[in-house]
Short mmCIF file of C-alpha atoms in Angstrom, two decimals:
data_model
loop_
_atom_site.label_atom_id
_atom_site.label_comp_id
_atom_site.label_asym_id
_atom_site.label_seq_id
_atom_site.Cartn_x
_atom_site.Cartn_y
_atom_site.Cartn_z
CA MET T 28 167.84 107.97 122.59
CA LEU T 29 166.01 105.79 124.23
CA LEU T 30 164.03 108.17 125.98
CA LEU T 31 163.03 110.51 123.25
CA CYS T 32 161.78 107.87 121.32
CA LEU T 33 158.92 106.84 124.22
CA ARG T 34 158.92 110.76 124.84
CA ASN T 35 157.61 111.33 121.16
CA SER T 36 155.48 107.98 121.10
CA ASN T 37 153.69 110.09 124.05
CA LYS T 38 152.94 113.02 121.97
CA ALA T 39 151.71 111.13 118.95
CA LEU T 40 148.51 112.46 117.51
CA HIS T 41 147.92 108.69 115.52
CA ASP T 42 148.00 105.44 117.18
CA ASP T 43 150.35 104.29 114.18
CA GLU T 44 152.82 106.75 114.61
CA ARG T 45 152.72 105.78 118.49
CA VAL T 46 153.72 101.90 117.84
CA VAL T 47 155.97 103.50 115.05
CA TRP T 48 157.71 105.56 117.89
CA GLU T 49 157.26 102.91 120.32
CA THR T 50 159.02 99.93 118.05
CA PHE T 51 162.01 102.53 117.64
CA ALA T 52 162.48 102.45 120.52
CA ALA T 53 162.61 98.48 121.64
CA ILE T 54 165.20 98.50 118.66
CA THR T 55 167.31 101.82 120.06
CA LEU T 56 167.00 99.67 123.42
CA ALA T 57 168.03 96.06 121.74
CA LEU T 58 171.24 98.09 119.91
CA ALA T 59 171.96 99.46 123.80
CA ILE T 60 171.91 96.57 125.34
CA SER T 61 173.96 94.19 122.37
CA TRP T 62 177.17 97.18 123.42
CA LYS T 63 176.87 97.33 127.29
CA ILE T 64 174.79 95.15 129.52
CA TYR T 65 174.06 98.29 131.99
CA PRO T 66 171.21 99.33 129.89
CA ILE T 67 168.74 96.24 130.85
CA ILE T 68 168.71 98.24 134.02
CA TYR T 69 165.92 100.45 132.19
CA VAL T 70 163.59 97.47 131.10
CA PRO T 71 161.28 97.56 134.52
CA ALA T 72 161.29 101.57 134.71
CA ILE T 73 160.06 101.04 130.52
CA TRP T 74 157.70 98.06 131.01
CA ALA T 75 155.99 100.45 134.22
CA LEU T 76 156.04 103.05 132.14
CA LEU T 77 154.08 101.48 129.09
CA ALA T 78 152.28 99.33 131.99
CA LYS T 79 150.55 102.36 132.70
CA ARG T 80 149.96 103.13 130.00
CA TYR T 81 148.27 100.41 128.06
CA GLY T 82 147.75 98.34 131.58
CA TRP T 83 150.54 95.44 132.56
CA LEU T 84 148.79 92.80 130.27
CA GLY T 85 148.32 95.57 127.50
CA GLY T 86 149.12 94.18 123.98
CA GLU T 87 151.12 97.15 123.96
CA VAL T 88 152.79 96.07 126.77
CA TRP T 89 153.95 92.61 125.77
CA TRP T 90 154.35 93.67 122.01
CA PHE T 91 157.37 96.02 122.44
CA GLY T 92 159.28 93.33 124.79
CA PHE T 93 159.04 91.11 121.64
CA VAL T 94 160.75 93.54 119.41
CA ALA T 95 163.21 94.17 121.88
CA LEU T 96 164.15 90.68 122.96
CA ALA T 97 163.81 89.42 118.73
CA SER T 98 166.12 92.65 117.92
CA LEU T 99 168.68 91.67 120.93
CA VAL T 100 168.76 88.23 119.30
CA ILE T 101 169.01 89.25 115.62
CA ILE T 102 171.61 91.93 116.47
CA ASN T 103 173.56 89.68 119.15
CA GLY T 104 173.40 86.63 117.02
CA SER T 105 175.05 88.30 113.77
CA LEU T 106 177.68 89.76 116.09
CA TRP T 107 178.03 86.12 117.67
CA SER T 108 178.95 85.14 114.02
CA MET T 109 181.58 87.42 112.87
CA TYR T 110 183.06 86.35 116.49
CA VAL T 111 186.30 84.53 115.52
CA PRO T 112 187.49 83.38 118.29
CA PRO T 113 192.16 83.77 118.75
CA PRO T 114 193.34 80.76 117.35
CA PHE T 115 194.31 78.29 120.89
CA GLU T 116 198.46 77.80 120.77
CA ASP T 117 199.85 74.21 120.73
CA ARG T 118 201.56 74.16 124.41
CA ALA T 119 202.60 70.70 124.26
CA ASP T 120 205.90 71.57 123.03
CA GLU T 121 206.75 73.20 126.25
#
């Protein structure tokens, strides 16, 4: 899904379409990382692909990173807030 988003951003005719596809790819990356930790290994490859397209210090590269990080914080924060740990049992009676 993530690669499809980045591929579609490469085929986009207008810059606005490209930004939408890359933003969607960043959110998809954050979702993937939230469910399993291993998709984070894709970050350097994605960053290198975007850096090749826009330059290492290009604004679009940093925007992708910002959207991915912000999405990750929002998703994990909301999931963490719903988490209820199991109650501790009092083992002093034993």
